[in-house]
Coordinates of C-alpha atoms in Angstrom, one line a residue:
M115 CA 0.1 0.0 0.0
S116 CA 2.9 2.3 0.7
S117 CA 4.2 2.0 -3.0
V118 CA 0.6 2.7 -4.2
K119 CA 0.6 5.9 -1.9
S120 CA 4.2 7.0 -3.2
L121 CA 2.9 6.6 -6.9
F122 CA -0.2 8.6 -6.1
K123 CA 2.0 11.5 -4.6
K124 CA 4.4 11.4 -7.6
L125 CA 1.6 11.5 -10.2
N126 CA -0.1 14.3 -8.0
F127 CA 3.1 16.4 -7.9
M128 CA 3.6 15.9 -11.8
L129 CA 0.0 16.9 -12.7
F130 CA -0.9 19.3 -10.1
G131 CA 2.3 20.6 -8.4
E132 CA 2.1 20.8 -4.6
S133 CA -1.7 20.2 -4.8
E134 CA -2.8 17.0 -2.9
R135 CA -6.4 17.3 -4.0
F136 CA -6.7 13.9 -5.5
E137 CA -4.7 12.0 -3.0
V138 CA -6.4 8.9 -1.5
P139 CA -7.4 9.6 2.1
E140 CA -5.6 8.1 4.9
A141 CA -8.4 6.0 6.2
F142 CA -8.4 4.3 2.9
E143 CA -4.8 3.5 2.9
R144 CA -4.7 2.3 6.5
N145 CA -7.0 -0.5 5.8
P146 CA -5.5 -3.2 3.6
V147 CA -8.2 -5.3 1.8
N148 CA -8.6 -8.7 3.5
P149 CA -10.4 -11.2 1.2
Q150 CA -11.3 -13.3 4.3
F151 CA -14.4 -11.8 5.7
G152 CA -14.8 -12.4 9.5
H153 CA -17.0 -9.4 10.5
I154 CA -20.1 -7.9 8.8
S155 CA -18.2 -4.7 8.5
D156 CA -16.0 -6.4 6.1
H157 CA -18.8 -6.7 3.6
L158 CA -19.2 -2.9 3.7
N159 CA -17.6 -0.7 1.0
Y160 CA -17.3 2.6 2.9
A161 CA -13.7 3.5 3.1
A162 CA -13.0 7.3 3.7
W163 CA -14.4 10.7 3.0
D164 CA -12.8 13.4 1.0
E165 CA -13.7 16.7 2.7
E166 CA -12.5 18.8 -0.2
L167 CA -14.4 16.9 -2.8
K168 CA -17.2 16.1 -0.8
L169 CA -17.2 12.4 -2.0
F170 CA -17.0 9.0 -0.4
Y171 CA -14.3 6.6 -1.2
L172 CA -15.6 3.1 -1.7
D173 CA -13.4 0.0 -2.0
T174 CA -14.3 -3.3 -3.5
V175 CA -12.7 -6.7 -3.5
T176 CA -11.9 -8.9 -6.6
T177 CA -10.1 -12.1 -6.2
G178 CA -8.5 -11.0 -3.1
K179 CA -6.9 -7.9 -4.7
S180 CA -8.0 -4.2 -4.2
T181 CA -9.4 -2.8 -7.4
S182 CA -9.5 1.1 -8.3
P183 CA -11.7 2.6 -5.7
A184 CA -15.1 3.8 -6.6
L185 CA -16.5 7.3 -5.6
G186 CA -19.9 8.0 -4.4
F187 CA -22.2 10.7 -2.8
V188 CA -25.5 10.8 -1.1
V189 CA -28.2 13.6 -1.2
E190 CA -31.3 13.6 1.1
I191 CA -34.5 14.8 -0.6
N192 CA -37.9 16.1 0.4
M193 CA -40.8 13.9 -0.1
L194 CA -43.3 14.3 -2.7
T195 CA -47.3 14.1 -1.8
G196 CA -48.1 13.8 -5.4
A197 CA -46.7 14.2 -9.1
D198 CA -47.7 15.2 -12.4
H199 CA -46.0 14.4 -15.8
D200 CA -44.0 17.6 -15.6
T201 CA -42.6 16.5 -12.3
M202 CA -41.6 13.0 -14.0
K203 CA -40.0 14.8 -16.9
R204 CA -37.7 16.9 -14.6
L205 CA -36.9 13.7 -12.5
S206 CA -35.9 11.8 -15.6
S207 CA -32.7 13.8 -15.7
V208 CA -31.5 12.0 -12.5
F209 CA -30.8 9.0 -14.8
T210 CA -30.2 10.4 -18.3
T211 CA -27.5 12.7 -17.2
M212 CA -25.4 9.9 -15.4
P213 CA -22.4 8.5 -17.2
K214 CA -22.3 4.9 -18.3
N215 CA -21.9 2.1 -15.7
T216 CA -23.1 4.4 -12.8
C217 CA -25.3 3.0 -10.2
V218 CA -28.1 5.1 -8.6
Q219 CA -30.0 4.1 -5.6
V220 CA -33.2 5.7 -4.4
S221 CA -34.2 4.8 -0.7
L222 CA -37.3 5.4 1.4
L223 CA -36.9 4.7 5.1
A224 CA -40.0 4.6 7.4
S225 CA -38.2 5.2 10.7
P226 CA -39.7 5.1 14.2
N227 CA -37.0 7.6 15.2
I228 CA -39.0 10.8 15.8
E229 CA -37.2 12.0 18.9
L230 CA -35.9 15.3 17.2
H231 CA -39.6 16.1 16.2
L232 CA -40.9 15.4 19.7
Q233 CA -38.0 17.5 21.2
K234 CA -39.0 20.4 19.2
Y235 CA -42.5 20.1 20.4
R236 CA -41.2 19.8 24.0
D237 CA -39.1 23.0 23.7
I238 CA -42.1 24.9 22.2
Q239 CA -44.4 23.8 25.0
G240 CA -41.9 25.0 27.6
T241 CA -41.1 28.4 26.3
H242 CA -44.2 30.0 25.0
L243 CA -45.5 31.2 28.3
T244 CA -44.0 33.8 30.7
D245 CA -45.8 32.5 34.0
P246 CA -43.5 29.9 35.5
N247 CA -46.2 28.0 37.1
R248 CA -48.1 27.6 33.9
T249 CA -45.0 26.8 32.0
E250 CA -44.3 24.0 34.4
L251 CA -47.8 22.7 33.9
F252 CA -47.5 22.9 30.1
K253 CA -44.1 21.0 30.2
F254 CA -45.8 18.2 32.3
L255 CA -48.6 18.0 29.8
A256 CA -46.2 17.8 26.8
E257 CA -44.1 15.2 28.5
K258 CA -47.2 13.0 28.9
R259 CA -48.1 13.3 25.4
V260 CA -44.7 12.7 24.3
D261 CA -44.6 9.5 26.2
F262 CA -47.8 8.4 24.7
W263 CA -46.6 9.3 21.1
K264 CA -43.3 7.3 21.7
K265 CA -45.5 4.2 22.4
G266 CA -47.1 4.6 19.1
T267 CA -43.8 4.1 17.2
T268 CA -43.6 0.4 18.2
H269 CA -47.1 -0.6 19.5
T270 CA -50.6 -0.1 18.3
L271 CA -52.4 2.7 20.0
F272 CA -55.9 2.3 18.3
P273 CA -57.7 -1.1 18.2
G274 CA -57.7 -2.5 14.7
N275 CA -55.3 -0.1 13.3
P276 CA -51.6 -1.3 12.9
M277 CA -50.3 1.9 12.0
R278 CA -47.3 3.2 13.8
F279 CA -45.9 6.7 14.2
R280 CA -42.9 7.4 12.0
E281 CA -40.9 9.7 10.0
Y282 CA -40.4 9.1 6.2
R283 CA -37.0 10.0 4.9
A284 CA -35.6 9.5 1.4
C285 CA -32.2 9.6 -0.1
I286 CA -30.5 9.2 -3.6
S287 CA -27.1 7.7 -3.6
V288 CA -24.8 7.5 -6.7
V289 CA -21.7 5.3 -7.2
F290 CA -19.1 5.9 -9.9
P291 CA -17.1 2.7 -10.2
D292 CA -13.5 2.4 -11.2
V293 CA -12.4 6.1 -10.9
D294 CA -8.9 7.1 -12.1
L295 CA -8.0 9.3 -9.2
T296 CA -4.9 10.8 -11.0
S297 CA -7.2 12.1 -13.8
E298 CA -8.3 15.6 -12.8
F299 CA -10.5 15.6 -16.0
E300 CA -12.5 12.4 -14.9
V301 CA -12.9 13.8 -11.3
E302 CA -14.0 16.9 -12.5
Q303 CA -16.6 15.4 -14.7
L304 CA -18.0 13.5 -11.7
L305 CA -18.4 16.5 -9.7
N306 CA -20.1 18.3 -12.6
T307 CA -22.5 15.2 -12.6
K308 CA -23.2 15.6 -8.9
Q309 CA -23.8 19.3 -9.2
G310 CA -26.3 18.6 -12.2
L311 CA -28.2 16.0 -10.1
I312 CA -28.5 18.7 -7.3
A313 CA -29.7 21.3 -9.7
S314 CA -32.3 18.9 -11.1
L315 CA -33.6 18.1 -7.5
Q316 CA -33.8 21.8 -6.7
A317 CA -35.8 22.6 -9.9
S318 CA -38.5 20.2 -8.3
N319 CA -37.9 21.4 -4.8
L320 CA -36.7 18.1 -3.6
F321 CA -33.1 18.9 -2.7
L322 CA -32.8 18.9 1.1
R323 CA -29.0 18.6 1.9
E324 CA -25.8 16.6 0.8
W325 CA -24.7 13.9 3.2
T326 CA -21.5 14.0 5.3
P327 CA -20.1 11.0 7.1
D328 CA -22.1 11.9 10.1
D329 CA -25.4 11.6 8.0
L330 CA -24.3 8.2 6.6
I331 CA -23.4 6.8 10.1
R332 CA -26.8 7.8 11.5
W333 CA -28.8 6.3 8.7
T334 CA -26.7 3.1 8.3
R335 CA -26.2 2.4 12.0
D336 CA -30.0 2.1 12.4
L337 CA -30.1 -0.4 9.7
L338 CA -27.1 -2.6 10.7
N339 CA -28.1 -2.4 14.5
P340 CA -32.0 -2.6 14.2
E341 CA -32.2 -2.8 18.0
R342 CA -31.6 1.0 18.0
M343 CA -34.5 1.4 15.5
L344 CA -37.0 -0.3 17.7
G345 CA -35.9 1.3 20.9
T346 CA -34.1 -1.5 22.7
L347 CA -30.8 0.3 22.6
N348 CA -30.2 3.9 23.2
R349 CA -29.3 6.1 20.2
D350 CA -26.1 7.7 21.3
L351 CA -24.5 10.7 19.2
D352 CA -23.3 9.4 16.0
S353 CA -20.0 11.3 15.0
W354 CA -17.4 10.3 12.4
D355 CA -13.9 9.4 13.3
P356 CA -11.6 10.4 10.3
D357 CA -8.9 8.2 11.6
R358 CA -10.8 5.0 11.1
P359 CA -12.5 3.5 7.9
I360 CA -16.0 4.3 7.9
R361 CA -17.2 0.7 7.7
E362 CA -15.6 0.1 11.1
Q363 CA -17.7 2.7 12.7
L364 CA -21.1 1.4 11.7
V365 CA -21.7 -2.0 13.5
L366 CA -21.9 -1.7 17.4
P367 CA -20.0 -4.2 19.4
S368 CA -23.1 -5.4 20.9
T369 CA -24.6 -6.4 17.6
Y370 CA -25.1 -10.0 17.0
L371 CA -26.1 -11.3 13.4
H372 CA -27.5 -14.7 12.4
V373 CA -28.8 -15.9 8.9
T374 CA -31.3 -18.6 9.7
D375 CA -30.9 -22.0 8.4
N376 CA -34.1 -21.7 6.3
G377 CA -32.6 -18.7 4.5
K378 CA -35.8 -16.6 4.9
E379 CA -34.5 -13.9 7.4
I380 CA -31.7 -12.4 9.4
N381 CA -31.8 -12.2 13.2
F382 CA -30.1 -9.5 15.1
G383 CA -29.6 -9.8 18.7
Q384 CA -29.3 -12.7 21.3
P385 CA -32.2 -15.1 20.9
E386 CA -32.0 -15.8 24.8
T387 CA -32.9 -12.2 25.5
N388 CA -36.3 -12.6 23.7
N389 CA -35.8 -9.2 22.0
A390 CA -34.2 -10.4 18.9
I391 CA -35.0 -8.3 15.9
T392 CA -35.7 -10.1 12.6
V393 CA -35.0 -8.6 9.1
R394 CA -36.6 -10.0 6.1
N395 CA -35.9 -8.9 2.4
Y396 CA -38.2 -9.0 -0.5
S397 CA -37.8 -8.2 -4.3
V398 CA -40.5 -7.2 -6.7
C399 CA -40.8 -10.1 -9.2
Q400 CA -43.9 -8.7 -11.0
Y401 CA -44.8 -5.1 -12.1
P402 CA -48.1 -3.6 -12.8
K403 CA -48.9 -3.1 -16.5
S404 CA -48.7 0.6 -16.2
A405 CA -47.6 2.8 -13.4
E406 CA -47.6 6.6 -12.5
L407 CA -45.3 8.2 -9.9
A408 CA -48.3 9.6 -8.0
E409 CA -49.4 6.2 -7.3
M410 CA -46.2 5.2 -5.5
G411 CA -47.7 6.6 -2.4
G412 CA -49.8 3.5 -2.2
I413 CA -46.8 1.4 -1.2
I414 CA -46.5 3.1 2.1
G415 CA -50.1 2.1 3.1
H416 CA -53.8 3.0 2.4
P417 CA -55.1 6.4 3.8
V418 CA -58.4 5.1 4.8
M419 CA -58.4 1.2 5.1
N420 CA -56.7 0.6 8.4
N421 CA -55.7 -3.1 7.6
L422 CA -53.5 -1.8 4.8
N423 CA -50.8 -0.3 6.9
Y424 CA -47.3 -1.4 8.1
S425 CA -47.0 -2.3 11.8
C426 CA -43.1 -2.3 11.7
P427 CA -40.3 -0.1 10.4
F428 CA -39.6 -0.7 6.7
L429 CA -37.1 0.3 3.8
V430 CA -38.1 0.5 0.2
T431 CA -35.1 0.5 -2.3
L432 CA -34.7 1.1 -5.9
N433 CA -31.4 0.2 -7.4
V434 CA -30.6 1.3 -11.0
Y435 CA -27.7 0.5 -13.2
K436 CA -27.0 2.5 -16.4
E437 CA -25.4 0.7 -19.1
D438 CA -23.6 2.2 -22.1
F439 CA -26.4 4.0 -24.1
E440 CA -25.2 3.0 -27.7
A441 CA -24.4 -0.5 -26.8
T442 CA -27.7 -0.9 -25.1
R443 CA -29.5 0.5 -28.1
S444 CA -27.8 -1.8 -30.6
K445 CA -28.7 -4.9 -28.4
V446 CA -32.3 -3.6 -28.1
T447 CA -32.6 -2.9 -31.7
L448 CA -31.5 -6.4 -32.6
K449 CA -33.9 -8.1 -30.0
A450 CA -36.7 -5.8 -31.3
A451 CA -36.3 -7.0 -34.8
R452 CA -36.1 -10.7 -33.8
A453 CA -39.3 -10.3 -31.7
T454 CA -41.1 -8.6 -34.6
S455 CA -40.0 -11.4 -37.0
N456 CA -41.3 -14.0 -34.4
A457 CA -44.5 -12.1 -34.1
S458 CA -45.1 -12.4 -37.9
S459 CA -44.2 -16.1 -38.1
Q460 CA -46.4 -19.1 -38.2
M461 CA -45.6 -20.0 -34.6
A462 CA -47.3 -16.8 -33.5
R463 CA -50.7 -18.4 -34.0
I464 CA -50.0 -20.9 -31.4
L465 CA -47.8 -18.8 -29.2
P466 CA -49.6 -15.4 -28.6
E467 CA -46.9 -14.2 -26.2
Y468 CA -44.8 -13.5 -29.3
A469 CA -47.0 -10.4 -30.1
R470 CA -46.6 -9.3 -26.6
K471 CA -42.9 -9.6 -26.6
A472 CA -42.7 -7.8 -29.9
E473 CA -44.8 -4.9 -28.5
D474 CA -42.8 -4.8 -25.3
W475 CA -39.4 -4.6 -27.4
Q476 CA -40.8 -1.9 -29.5
I477 CA -41.6 0.2 -26.5
A478 CA -38.0 -0.3 -25.3
L479 CA -36.6 0.7 -28.7
D480 CA -38.8 3.8 -28.8
A481 CA -37.3 4.8 -25.5
F482 CA -34.0 5.5 -27.2
S483 CA -35.4 8.1 -29.4
D484 CA -36.9 11.6 -28.9
G485 CA -34.9 12.0 -25.5
G486 CA -36.5 9.0 -23.9
G487 CA -33.4 8.0 -22.0
G488 CA -33.1 4.4 -23.2
T489 CA -33.4 1.5 -20.8
L490 CA -32.1 0.9 -17.5
R491 CA -31.4 -2.3 -15.3
I492 CA -33.3 -2.1 -12.0
L493 CA -34.4 -3.8 -8.9
H494 CA -37.0 -2.9 -6.3
Q495 CA -36.6 -4.3 -2.9
L496 CA -38.5 -4.1 0.5
T497 CA -37.0 -4.7 3.9
L498 CA -38.9 -5.3 7.1
F499 CA -37.5 -4.9 10.7
D500 CA -39.7 -6.4 13.4
Y501 CA -39.6 -8.6 16.5
A502 CA -39.4 -12.3 15.7
E503 CA -42.9 -13.1 16.9
K504 CA -44.5 -10.4 14.9
V505 CA -42.7 -10.5 11.5
N506 CA -45.1 -13.1 10.0
I507 CA -47.8 -10.6 10.4
S508 CA -45.9 -7.7 9.1
E509 CA -44.9 -9.9 6.0
R510 CA -48.7 -10.5 5.2
E511 CA -49.5 -6.7 5.5
S512 CA -46.6 -5.7 3.1
E513 CA -47.8 -8.3 0.5
A514 CA -51.2 -7.0 0.7
I515 CA -50.2 -3.3 0.5
W516 CA -48.0 -3.8 -2.5
H517 CA -50.5 -6.0 -4.4
A518 CA -53.7 -4.4 -3.5
N519 CA -52.9 -0.7 -2.9
G520 CA -49.5 -0.4 -4.8
G521 CA -51.2 -1.2 -8.2
G522 CA -50.3 -4.9 -8.6
Y523 CA -46.7 -5.4 -7.5
L524 CA -45.9 -9.0 -6.5
L525 CA -43.3 -9.6 -3.8
A526 CA -41.1 -12.6 -3.5
P527 CA -38.9 -13.3 -0.3
D528 CA -35.1 -13.4 -1.1
Q529 CA -34.7 -17.0 0.3
Y530 CA -31.0 -17.8 0.7
L531 CA -30.1 -14.4 -0.5
Q532 CA -31.0 -12.5 2.6
L533 CA -27.6 -11.4 3.5
P534 CA -26.5 -10.1 -0.1
S535 CA -30.1 -8.5 -0.4
F536 CA -29.8 -6.8 2.9
L537 CA -26.3 -5.4 2.0
S538 CA -27.6 -4.2 -1.4
V539 CA -30.2 -1.8 0.3
L540 CA -27.5 0.2 2.1
P541 CA -26.6 3.5 0.4
M542 CA -23.8 3.5 -2.0
S543 CA -23.7 -0.3 -1.9
M544 CA -24.3 -1.0 -5.5
D545 CA -20.6 -1.0 -6.6
R546 CA -19.1 -3.4 -9.1
E547 CA -18.9 -6.3 -7.0
M548 CA -22.4 -6.1 -5.8
L549 CA -23.7 -5.4 -9.3
K550 CA -22.0 -8.6 -10.4
E551 CA -23.7 -10.6 -7.7
M552 CA -27.0 -9.2 -8.5
E553 CA -26.4 -10.0 -12.3
E554 CA -25.4 -13.6 -11.4
F555 CA -28.4 -14.2 -9.3
K556 CA -30.8 -12.7 -12.2
R557 CA -32.0 -10.0 -9.9
L558 CA -32.2 -7.3 -12.4
T559 CA -34.8 -6.4 -14.8
T560 CA -34.9 -4.0 -17.8
K561 CA -37.2 -1.0 -17.9
T562 CA -37.4 2.2 -19.8
T563 CA -36.3 5.4 -18.1
T564 CA -39.9 6.5 -17.9
N565 CA -40.9 3.3 -16.2
V566 CA -38.1 3.8 -13.8
V567 CA -39.1 7.4 -12.8
S568 CA -42.7 6.1 -12.3
T569 CA -41.7 3.8 -9.7
M570 CA -39.3 6.0 -7.7
P571 CA -40.3 5.5 -3.8
I572 CA -40.4 9.2 -3.0
V573 CA -44.1 9.8 -2.7
T574 CA -45.4 9.9 1.0
E575 CA -47.5 12.0 3.3
W576 CA -47.3 15.7 3.9
A577 CA -44.8 16.4 6.7
G578 CA -46.4 19.6 7.9
M579 CA -45.4 23.3 8.0
G580 CA -43.2 25.0 10.3
Q581 CA -42.4 23.9 13.9
P582 CA -44.7 21.4 15.8
V583 CA -46.7 24.1 17.6
I584 CA -49.6 21.8 16.9
N585 CA -48.3 18.2 16.7
L586 CA -50.2 15.8 14.3
F587 CA -49.7 12.5 12.6
G588 CA -50.8 11.4 9.1
R589 CA -52.9 8.4 8.2
N590 CA -49.8 6.4 7.5
G591 CA -47.9 7.5 10.5
Q592 CA -46.0 10.5 9.4
A593 CA -45.1 12.9 12.2
M594 CA -46.1 16.5 11.2
G595 CA -45.9 19.7 12.9
F596 CA -48.1 22.6 12.1
D597 CA -47.5 26.3 12.7
L598 CA -50.2 28.6 11.2
F599 CA -47.9 31.7 11.2
A600 CA -45.2 29.8 9.3
N601 CA -46.7 30.4 5.9
P602 CA -44.0 32.4 4.1
S603 CA -46.7 34.1 1.9
G604 CA -48.7 35.5 4.9
N605 CA -52.4 34.9 4.9
Y606 CA -52.6 33.1 8.3
N607 CA -56.0 31.4 7.8
A608 CA -57.1 27.8 8.2
V609 CA -60.0 25.7 7.7
V610 CA -60.7 22.5 9.8
T611 CA -63.0 19.8 8.4
G612 CA -64.1 16.5 9.8
T613 CA -66.9 14.3 10.8
S614 CA -69.1 15.2 13.6

């Protein structure tokens, strides 16, 4: 590794003088790749963070040798409450502007961690009065409400309604594999791509912030240590240590992981403590005939039918791989010609699916014209986190939600693939190694760019306006704060409707 470091320094000096802008971070260099995995953190690709470039270094393993590190970044986005065709057109640039061989991941997390929201409510209730006696009374009442709402994150508060209180969060992560760190032109292209993505999201009022290592650690620690998510472990302050590889800072020492012998789930925690958390992963094996982005709000639950709601935390992930545009168009052209030929043959009389295939391949071919963006390789996944004795109920709920309320999606359990599937839903996990595994397991399917945009999991409930002066929860559990005077346009009026 020292020779690699020396080579980078020499090339860096020859190209950029004294600048060390594109030097590999120390945390990446200090962790030689070990092909013998002995800990779950060894399966993770998070190596280091470049403070100047605002990019993550991701290392991969191939036949025991370290390949060129990949680079990645993550942006957190605001949620949509609906979408029209103009919104879909703007979002298509998320994929069309990406260079070839880029992996994009869109994640939607329904997290029971609403502590920050509740703390804001406590602060407001304890500071808006000047009378100390009344202030203490309001603090007491606020604390009682908060205790009640906290129970609603893990238990049912209303008979017949499995809905839990939660916060919906979404992020988009991008991985650029095999980056030549000595090429200033290549690195600048990647930075321009990142800025282009942020500009596209800002045009749709979706951009929230760009992740730092602290954000990555907070998100990923909840997934890799689900005891934190369901409240059996305290959530300590999560901060990044630049002297250690990021992957080594994600899994807590108390976390115990076991893939069951039947290959259906992963158990976290010690079974003898009776608080083991079970994680189950599913993949979409059948899509509806048509889809609209506005309809993706149905996969988080039904707004009226109480039985179509999740009773546990869940994560919805869309992994996208962009192939070379011209090479893919040539391949699709050949397959479309072959399908058209088969549809006009004598065999088509007894095999009606030939006509359907010809129609599908023609749609794929049309996607390469008129700025359609071509086709992409994608995979939709669902991950459930629940106690072992409740996970079967959660599984049935999720299957009903995706099939009935989601528009016809069919979920299939990732049996005997639980660990690879679980690792693939982590941000920036879809590097070259993971992509190779997904292709070998035939996990990816081909969809047009329009189809992919239509199935992005970014539509949820309204999160409120302003601070939680009035604290409410949506019909699918979204914690929302409402401040009538937070309207930036003025006009401080409100109308309340409801049944009598």
